[in-house]
Coordinates of C-alpha atoms and ligand atoms in Angstrom, one line a residue:
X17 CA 0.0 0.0 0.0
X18 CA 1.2 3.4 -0.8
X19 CA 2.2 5.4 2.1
X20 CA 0.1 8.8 1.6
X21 CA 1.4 10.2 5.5
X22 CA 3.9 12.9 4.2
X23 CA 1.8 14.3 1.0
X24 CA -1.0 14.6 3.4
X25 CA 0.8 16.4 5.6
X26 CA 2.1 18.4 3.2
X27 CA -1.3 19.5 1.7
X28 CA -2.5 20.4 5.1
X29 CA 0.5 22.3 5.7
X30 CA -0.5 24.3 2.5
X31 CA -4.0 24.7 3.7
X32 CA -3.0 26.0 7.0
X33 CA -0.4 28.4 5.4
X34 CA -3.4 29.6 2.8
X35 CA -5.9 30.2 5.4
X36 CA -3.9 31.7 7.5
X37 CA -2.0 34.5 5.1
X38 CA -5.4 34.8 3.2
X39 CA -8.6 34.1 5.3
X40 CA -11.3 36.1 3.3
X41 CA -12.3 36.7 -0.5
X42 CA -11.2 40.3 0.2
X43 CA -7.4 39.4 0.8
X44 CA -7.1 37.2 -2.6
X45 CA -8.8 39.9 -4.5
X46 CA -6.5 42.1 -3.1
X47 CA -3.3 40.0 -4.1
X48 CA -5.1 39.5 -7.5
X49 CA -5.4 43.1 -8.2
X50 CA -1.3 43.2 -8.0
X51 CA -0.5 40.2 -9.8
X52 CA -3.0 40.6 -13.2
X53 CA -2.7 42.9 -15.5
X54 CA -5.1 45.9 -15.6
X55 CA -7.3 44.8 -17.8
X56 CA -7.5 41.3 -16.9
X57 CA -8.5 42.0 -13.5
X58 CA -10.7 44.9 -14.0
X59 CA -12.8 43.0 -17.0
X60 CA -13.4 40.1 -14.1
X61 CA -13.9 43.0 -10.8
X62 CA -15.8 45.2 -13.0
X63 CA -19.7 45.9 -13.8
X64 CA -22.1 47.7 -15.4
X65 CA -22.1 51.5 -15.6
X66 CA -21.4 53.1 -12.2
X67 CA -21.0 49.9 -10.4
X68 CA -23.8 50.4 -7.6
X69 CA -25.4 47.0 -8.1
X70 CA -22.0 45.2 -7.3
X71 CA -22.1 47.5 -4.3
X72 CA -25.7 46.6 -3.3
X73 CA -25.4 43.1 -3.9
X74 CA -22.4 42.6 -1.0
X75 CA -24.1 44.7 1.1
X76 CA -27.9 43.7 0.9
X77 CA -25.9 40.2 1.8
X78 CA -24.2 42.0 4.5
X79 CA -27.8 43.6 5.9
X80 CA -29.5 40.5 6.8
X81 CA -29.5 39.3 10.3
X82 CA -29.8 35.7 11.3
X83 CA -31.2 35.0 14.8
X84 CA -28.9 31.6 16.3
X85 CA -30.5 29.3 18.5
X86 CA -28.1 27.1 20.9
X87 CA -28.1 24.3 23.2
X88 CA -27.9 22.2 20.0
X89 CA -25.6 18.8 19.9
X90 CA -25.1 17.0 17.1
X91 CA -22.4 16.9 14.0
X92 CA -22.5 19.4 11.2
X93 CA -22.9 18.3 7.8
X94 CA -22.6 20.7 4.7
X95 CA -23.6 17.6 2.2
X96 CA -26.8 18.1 0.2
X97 CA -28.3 17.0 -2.7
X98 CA -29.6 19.0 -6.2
X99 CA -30.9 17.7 -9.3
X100 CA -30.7 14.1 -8.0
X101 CA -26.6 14.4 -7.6
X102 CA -24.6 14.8 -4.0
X103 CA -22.9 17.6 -3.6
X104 CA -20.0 18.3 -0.9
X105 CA -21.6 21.3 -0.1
X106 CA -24.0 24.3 -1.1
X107 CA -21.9 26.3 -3.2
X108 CA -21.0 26.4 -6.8
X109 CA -18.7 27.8 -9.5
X110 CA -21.1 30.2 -11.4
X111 CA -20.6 30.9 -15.1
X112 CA -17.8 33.3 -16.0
X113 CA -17.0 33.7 -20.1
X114 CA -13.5 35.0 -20.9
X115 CA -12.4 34.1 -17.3
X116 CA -8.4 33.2 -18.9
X117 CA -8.4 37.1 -18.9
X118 CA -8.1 36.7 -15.0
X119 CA -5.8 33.5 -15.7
X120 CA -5.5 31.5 -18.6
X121 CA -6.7 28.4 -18.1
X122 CA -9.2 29.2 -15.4
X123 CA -12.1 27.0 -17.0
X124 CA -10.1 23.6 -17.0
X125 CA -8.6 24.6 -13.1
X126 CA -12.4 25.7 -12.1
X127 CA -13.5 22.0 -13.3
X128 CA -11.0 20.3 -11.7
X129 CA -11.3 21.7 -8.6
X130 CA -15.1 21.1 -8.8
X131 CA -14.7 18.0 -9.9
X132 CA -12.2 17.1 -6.4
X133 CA -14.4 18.7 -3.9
X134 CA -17.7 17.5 -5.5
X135 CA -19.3 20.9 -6.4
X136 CA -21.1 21.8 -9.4
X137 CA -18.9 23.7 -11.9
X138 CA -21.3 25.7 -14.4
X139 CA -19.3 26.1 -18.3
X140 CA -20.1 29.6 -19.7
X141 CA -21.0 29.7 -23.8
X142 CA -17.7 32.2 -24.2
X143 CA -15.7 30.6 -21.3
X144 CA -11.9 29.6 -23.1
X145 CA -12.7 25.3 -23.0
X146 CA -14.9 23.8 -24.7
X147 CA -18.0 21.4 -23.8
X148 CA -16.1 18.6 -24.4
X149 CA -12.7 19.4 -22.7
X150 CA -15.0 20.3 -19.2
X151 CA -16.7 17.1 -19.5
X152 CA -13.2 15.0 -20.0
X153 CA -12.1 16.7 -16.7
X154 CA -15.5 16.9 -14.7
X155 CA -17.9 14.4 -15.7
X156 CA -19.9 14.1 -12.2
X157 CA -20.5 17.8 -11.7
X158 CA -20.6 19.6 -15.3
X159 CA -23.2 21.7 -15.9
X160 CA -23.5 24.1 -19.2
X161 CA -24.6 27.7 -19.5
X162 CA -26.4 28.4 -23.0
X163 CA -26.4 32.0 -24.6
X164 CA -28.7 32.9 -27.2
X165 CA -27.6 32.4 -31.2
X166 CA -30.8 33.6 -33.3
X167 CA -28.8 33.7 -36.5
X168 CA -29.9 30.6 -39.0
X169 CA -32.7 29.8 -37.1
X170 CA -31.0 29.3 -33.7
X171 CA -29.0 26.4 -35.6
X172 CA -26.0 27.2 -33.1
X173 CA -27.8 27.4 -30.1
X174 CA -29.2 23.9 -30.8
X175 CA -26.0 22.4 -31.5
X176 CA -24.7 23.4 -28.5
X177 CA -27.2 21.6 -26.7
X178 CA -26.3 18.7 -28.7
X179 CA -23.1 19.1 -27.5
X180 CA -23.9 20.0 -24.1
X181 CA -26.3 16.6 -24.2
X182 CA -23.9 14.3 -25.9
X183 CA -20.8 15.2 -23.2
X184 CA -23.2 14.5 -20.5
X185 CA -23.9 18.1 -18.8
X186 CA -25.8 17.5 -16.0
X187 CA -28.3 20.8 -16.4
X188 CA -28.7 23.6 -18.7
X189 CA -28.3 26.9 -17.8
X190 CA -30.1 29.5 -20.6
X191 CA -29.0 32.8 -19.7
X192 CA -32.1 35.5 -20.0
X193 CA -30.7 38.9 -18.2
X194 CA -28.6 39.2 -21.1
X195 CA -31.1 41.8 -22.9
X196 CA -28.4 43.3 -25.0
X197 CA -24.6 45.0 -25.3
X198 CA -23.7 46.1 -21.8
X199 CA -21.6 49.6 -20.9
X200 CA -19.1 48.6 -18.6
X201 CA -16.7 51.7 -17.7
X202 CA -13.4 50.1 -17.1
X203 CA -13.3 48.2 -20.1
X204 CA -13.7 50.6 -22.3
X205 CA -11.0 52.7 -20.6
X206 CA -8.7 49.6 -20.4
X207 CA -9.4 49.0 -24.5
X208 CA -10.4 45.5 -23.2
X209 CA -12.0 44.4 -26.6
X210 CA -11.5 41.7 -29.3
X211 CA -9.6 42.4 -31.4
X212 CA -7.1 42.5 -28.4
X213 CA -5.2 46.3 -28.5
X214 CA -1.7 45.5 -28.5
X215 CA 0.0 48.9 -27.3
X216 CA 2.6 49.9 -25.0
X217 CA 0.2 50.5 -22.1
X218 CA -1.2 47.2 -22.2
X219 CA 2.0 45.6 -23.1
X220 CA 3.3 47.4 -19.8
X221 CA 0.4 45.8 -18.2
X222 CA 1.6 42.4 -19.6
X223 CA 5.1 42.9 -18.6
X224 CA 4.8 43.7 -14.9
X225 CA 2.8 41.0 -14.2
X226 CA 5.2 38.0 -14.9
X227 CA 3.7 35.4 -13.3
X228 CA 0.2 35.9 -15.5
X229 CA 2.1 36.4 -18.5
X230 CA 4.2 33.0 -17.8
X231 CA 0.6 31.3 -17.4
X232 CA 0.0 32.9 -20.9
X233 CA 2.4 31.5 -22.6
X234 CA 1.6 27.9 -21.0
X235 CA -2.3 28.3 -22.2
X236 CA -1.8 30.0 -25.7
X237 CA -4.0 33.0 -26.4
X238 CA -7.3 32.4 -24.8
X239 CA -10.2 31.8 -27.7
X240 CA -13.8 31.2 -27.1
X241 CA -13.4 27.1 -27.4
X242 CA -17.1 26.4 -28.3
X243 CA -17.9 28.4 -31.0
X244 CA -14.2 26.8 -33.4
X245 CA -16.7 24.6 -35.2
X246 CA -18.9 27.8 -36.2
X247 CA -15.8 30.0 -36.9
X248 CA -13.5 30.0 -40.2
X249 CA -10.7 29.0 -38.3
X250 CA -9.6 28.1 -34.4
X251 CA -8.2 31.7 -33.6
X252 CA -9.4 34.6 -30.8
X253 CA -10.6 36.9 -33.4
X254 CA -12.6 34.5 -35.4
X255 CA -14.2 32.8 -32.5
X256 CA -15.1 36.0 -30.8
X257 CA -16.3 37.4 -34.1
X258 CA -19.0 34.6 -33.7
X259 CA -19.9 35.3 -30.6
X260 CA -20.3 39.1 -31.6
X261 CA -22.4 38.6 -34.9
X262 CA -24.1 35.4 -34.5
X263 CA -25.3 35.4 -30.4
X264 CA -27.2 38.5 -28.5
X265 CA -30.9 39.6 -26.9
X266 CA -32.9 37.3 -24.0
X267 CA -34.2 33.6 -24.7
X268 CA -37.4 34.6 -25.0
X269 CA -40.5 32.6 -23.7
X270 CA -41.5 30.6 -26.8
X271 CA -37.6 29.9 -27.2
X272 CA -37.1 28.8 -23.3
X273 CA -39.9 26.2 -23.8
X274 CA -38.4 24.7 -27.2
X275 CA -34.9 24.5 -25.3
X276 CA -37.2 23.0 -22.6
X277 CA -38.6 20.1 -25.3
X278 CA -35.1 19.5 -26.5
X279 CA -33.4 19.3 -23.2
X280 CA -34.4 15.9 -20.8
X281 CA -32.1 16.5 -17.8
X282 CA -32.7 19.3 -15.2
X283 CA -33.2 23.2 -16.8
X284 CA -32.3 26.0 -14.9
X285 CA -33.5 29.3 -15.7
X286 CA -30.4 32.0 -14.4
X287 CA -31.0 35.7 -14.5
X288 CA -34.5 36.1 -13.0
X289 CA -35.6 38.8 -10.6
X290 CA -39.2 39.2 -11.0
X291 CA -41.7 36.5 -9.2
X292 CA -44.0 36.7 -12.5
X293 CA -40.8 36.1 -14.4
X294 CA -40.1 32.6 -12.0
X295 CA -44.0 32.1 -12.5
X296 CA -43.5 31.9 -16.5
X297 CA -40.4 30.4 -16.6
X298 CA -41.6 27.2 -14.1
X299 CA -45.1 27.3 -16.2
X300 CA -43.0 26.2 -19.2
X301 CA -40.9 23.3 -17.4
X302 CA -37.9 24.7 -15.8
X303 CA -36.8 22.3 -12.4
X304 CA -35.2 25.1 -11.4
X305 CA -34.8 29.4 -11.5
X306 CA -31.7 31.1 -10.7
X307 CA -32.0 34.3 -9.5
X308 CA -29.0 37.0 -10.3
X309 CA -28.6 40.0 -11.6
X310 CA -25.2 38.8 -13.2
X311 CA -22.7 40.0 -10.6
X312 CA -24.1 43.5 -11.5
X313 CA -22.1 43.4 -15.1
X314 CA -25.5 43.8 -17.2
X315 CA -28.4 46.2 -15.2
X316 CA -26.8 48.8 -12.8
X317 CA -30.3 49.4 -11.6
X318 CA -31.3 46.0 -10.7
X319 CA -32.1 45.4 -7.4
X320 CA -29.6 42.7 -5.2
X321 CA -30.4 39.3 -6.1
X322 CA -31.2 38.4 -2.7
X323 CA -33.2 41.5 -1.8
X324 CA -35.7 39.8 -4.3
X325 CA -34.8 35.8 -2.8
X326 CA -38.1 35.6 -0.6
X327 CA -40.6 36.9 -3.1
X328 CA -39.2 34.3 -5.6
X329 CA -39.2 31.7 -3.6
X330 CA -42.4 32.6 -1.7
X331 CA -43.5 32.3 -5.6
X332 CA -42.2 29.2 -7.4
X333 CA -40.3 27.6 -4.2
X334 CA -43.1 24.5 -3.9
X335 CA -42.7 23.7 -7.8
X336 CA -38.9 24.5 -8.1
X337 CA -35.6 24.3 -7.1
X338 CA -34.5 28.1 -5.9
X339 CA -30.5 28.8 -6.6
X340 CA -29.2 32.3 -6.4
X341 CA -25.7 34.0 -6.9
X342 CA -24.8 37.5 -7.0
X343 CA -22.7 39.2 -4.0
X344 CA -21.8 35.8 -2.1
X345 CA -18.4 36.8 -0.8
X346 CA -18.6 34.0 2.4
X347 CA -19.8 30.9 4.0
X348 CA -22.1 33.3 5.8
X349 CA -23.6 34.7 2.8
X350 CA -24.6 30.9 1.8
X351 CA -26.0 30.7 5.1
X352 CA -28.3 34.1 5.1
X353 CA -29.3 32.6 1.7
X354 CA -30.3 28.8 2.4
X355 CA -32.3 30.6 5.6
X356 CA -34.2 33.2 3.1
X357 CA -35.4 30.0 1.2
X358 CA -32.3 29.0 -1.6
X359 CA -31.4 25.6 -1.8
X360 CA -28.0 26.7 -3.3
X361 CA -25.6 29.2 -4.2
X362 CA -23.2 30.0 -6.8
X363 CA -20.6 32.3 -7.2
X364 CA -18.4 33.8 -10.0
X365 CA -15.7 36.1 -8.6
X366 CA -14.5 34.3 -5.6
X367 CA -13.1 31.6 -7.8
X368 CA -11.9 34.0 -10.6
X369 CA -9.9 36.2 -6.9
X370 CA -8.5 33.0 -6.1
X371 CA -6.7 32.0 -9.7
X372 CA -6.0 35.7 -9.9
X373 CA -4.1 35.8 -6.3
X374 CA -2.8 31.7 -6.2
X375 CA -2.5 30.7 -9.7
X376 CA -3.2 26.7 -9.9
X377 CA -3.9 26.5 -5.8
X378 CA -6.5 29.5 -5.8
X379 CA -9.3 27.2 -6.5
X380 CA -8.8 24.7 -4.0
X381 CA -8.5 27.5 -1.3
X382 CA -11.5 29.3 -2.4
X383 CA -13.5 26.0 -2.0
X384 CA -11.7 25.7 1.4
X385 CA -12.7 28.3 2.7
X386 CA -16.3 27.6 1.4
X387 CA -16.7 24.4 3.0
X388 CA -14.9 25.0 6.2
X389 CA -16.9 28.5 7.4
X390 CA -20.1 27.3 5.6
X391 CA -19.6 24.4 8.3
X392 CA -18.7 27.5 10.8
X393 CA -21.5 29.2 10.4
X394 CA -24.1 26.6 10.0
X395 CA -23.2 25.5 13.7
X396 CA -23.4 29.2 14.7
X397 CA -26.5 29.9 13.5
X398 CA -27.7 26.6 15.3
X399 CA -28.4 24.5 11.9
X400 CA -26.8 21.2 12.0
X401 CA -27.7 20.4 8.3
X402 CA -28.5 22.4 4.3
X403 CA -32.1 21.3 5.6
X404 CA -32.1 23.0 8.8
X405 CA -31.0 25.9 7.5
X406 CA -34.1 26.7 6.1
X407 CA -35.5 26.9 9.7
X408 CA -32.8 29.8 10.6
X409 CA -35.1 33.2 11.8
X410 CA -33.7 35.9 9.4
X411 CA -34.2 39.5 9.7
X412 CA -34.3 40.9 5.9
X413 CA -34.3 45.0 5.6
X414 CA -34.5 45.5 2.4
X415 CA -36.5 42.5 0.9
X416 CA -38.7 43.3 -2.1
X417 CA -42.5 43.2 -1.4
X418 CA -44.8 42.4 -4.4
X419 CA -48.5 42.5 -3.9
X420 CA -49.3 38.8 -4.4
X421 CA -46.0 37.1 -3.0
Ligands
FMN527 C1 -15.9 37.7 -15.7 C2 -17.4 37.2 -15.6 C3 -17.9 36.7 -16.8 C4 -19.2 36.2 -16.7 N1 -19.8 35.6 -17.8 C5 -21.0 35.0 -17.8 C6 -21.5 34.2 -18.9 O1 -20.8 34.0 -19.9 N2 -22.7 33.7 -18.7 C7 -23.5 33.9 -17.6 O2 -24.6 33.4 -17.5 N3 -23.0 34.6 -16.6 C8 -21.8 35.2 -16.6 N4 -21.3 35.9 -15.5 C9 -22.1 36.0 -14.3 C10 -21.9 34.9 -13.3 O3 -22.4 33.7 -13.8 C11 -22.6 35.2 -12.0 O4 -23.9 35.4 -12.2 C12 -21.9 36.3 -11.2 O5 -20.5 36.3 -11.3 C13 -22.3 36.2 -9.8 O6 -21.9 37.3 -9.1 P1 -20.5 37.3 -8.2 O7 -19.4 37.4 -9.2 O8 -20.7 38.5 -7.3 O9 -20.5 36.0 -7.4 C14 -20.0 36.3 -15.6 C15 -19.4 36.9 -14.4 C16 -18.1 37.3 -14.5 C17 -17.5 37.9 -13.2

């Protein structure tokens, strides 16, 4: 038998060392601002116009109370189950296209990590692997992310969900809060655009930060990996060209329920905010709405996701699975979500911080420090399970109240 004492040790020693220089998502984002470029960082950091909903999103999540109950024995467990599959814990890795700006090669160490720690790992349509690569490396937690292609008759859109089918994605994920072209400030300052700007500032930005630009040259230029079979050849430009002429605008409702028809495992609606909108979308079929406002990078004037949680669920929760993502920034933040009604939560940026600030181990620790204060703050709150979560007493400010929910 194989002796696995001293690796052991030495992978706890890392995770000791890691939790202990960098013990929040605000300390890796902080390392990751000084070790990616400009550009890279900002196109990942960044939102929509004057960035308030980014702002409102942490701290609606910050604003909620949670009232703890002790005198409790009994072990924690952060295991739960979602669309039939076990899961390690509550949390996810949400849909990020283009995330090789904040480290090539993000999408293939996103699904491996998922893949280790038994979370789901959601493939964006312009993320830099394809379908089939993601499947390869995550087959037990894959799930795909669909954007809308109306040229030809949506003949893209459908053979991506060929693909998506044929490699075995657990759930698809149509994206409909992406209504059109969105203004986002510090890209258009940066130049952060395809055809890439090559120019001394952003060749400055390349060459002070070495340890991105050594990642670069391992990875190749980062292309948008599932649209080579509808491009003219396998390069950036040409890939991202489709992407630009070819996809755009909402799924709309009679779209959602063809995609519904064709798809037979779980289908998640992501990007609803309004009950009547959850209403629709679980009227044509979908197991499951995920409610986000994009990590604030489309709507500046959306409300926080979870300011809008309660309503939704209050809505659809009896008929469908509720997820939600959007400002989650901590174990706690799952917690305050699973006890407003969410049976799971995703996030984006936290993963993307933790390449930017780590390189290959910043996805383990992010899921570290997932599981371990998820765990924390389950037993704090006085919840020994996902389950019992539901049962924490919340105090919500700033909910949204609609007349009928
Ligand atoms: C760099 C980046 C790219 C994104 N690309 C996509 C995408 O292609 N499709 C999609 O549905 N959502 C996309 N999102 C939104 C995320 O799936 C998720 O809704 C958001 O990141 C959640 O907010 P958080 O970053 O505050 O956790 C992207 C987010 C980021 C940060």
């Amino acid at each position: 038998m194989v002796d696995r004492g001293p690796a052991k040790k030495a992978a706890d020693g890392t995770t000791a060392r890691l939790r202990q220089r960098f013990p929040t998502i605000d300390d890796l984002r902080r390392r990751a601002r000084r070790r990616v470029p400009r550009f890279g960082f900002d196109f990942v950091d960044g939102g929509a116009t004057e960035e308030y909903c980014i702002e409102r999103n942490t701290s609606a999540f910050q604003a909620i109370e949670l009232l703890p109950r002790y005198c409790i024995d009994g072990k924690v467990t952060t295991d739960t189950e979602l669309f039939g599959r076990k899961y390690a814990a509550p949390i996810g890795v949400a849909p990020m296209g283009s995330a090789g700006l904040m480290w090539p090669g993000a999408e293939k160490m996103f699904a491996a990590e998922a893949q280790r720690q038994r979370i789901p790992y959601v493939l964006a349509t312009p993320g830099n692997a394809s379908i089939e690569e993601i499947a390869a490396i995550a087959p037990d937690v894959f799930w795909f992310q669909l954007y809308r292609f109306p040229y030809n008759d949506h003949a893209i859109t459908y053979d991506l969900v060929r693909r998506a089918d044929e490699a075995g994605a657990h759930v698809l994920v149509p994206t409909v809060d992406s209504a059109g072209k969105s203004k986002r400030p510090r890209d258009i300052r940066n130049g952060c655009r395809v055809p890439f700007p090559i120019n001394p500032w952003t060749t400055y930005q390349v060459l002070t930060s070495p340890a991105w630009t050594m990642q670069l040259l391992r990875n190749g230029m980062p292309i948008t990996a599932n649209l080579v079979p509808y491009a003219p050849k396998a390069s950036q430009n040409a890939t991202a060209e489709v992407m630009q002429t070819r996809s755009g605008g909402s799924h709309t409702w009679e779209e959602l329920a063809r995609l519904r028809d064709r798809w037979k495992r779980p289908f998640v609606v992501k990007g609803i905010l309004h009950p009547e909108d959850a209403e629709r979308a679980v009227a044509l079929g979908a197991d499951g709405i995920w409610v986000s406002n994009h990590g604030g990078r489309h709507f500046d004037g959306a409300p926080a996701s979870v300011d809008v949680l309660p309503a939704i669920v209050s809505a659809v929760g009896s008929r469908a699975t509720v997820v939600i993502d959007s400002g989650i920034r901590s174990g706690l933040d799952v917690v305050r979500a699973l006890a407003l009604g969410a049976k799971f939560c995703f996030t984006g940026r936290c993963f993307a911080y933790g390449l930017g600030a780590l390189g290959s181990a910043g996805a383990p620790h992010v899921a570290d420090l997932f599981l371990d204060e998820i765990k924390t703050e389950l037993l704090h709150a006085g919840a020994r399970s996902v389950a019992e979560a539901a049962q924490i007493k919340a105090r919500h400010p700033n909910a949204w109240r609609f007349d009928n929910y």
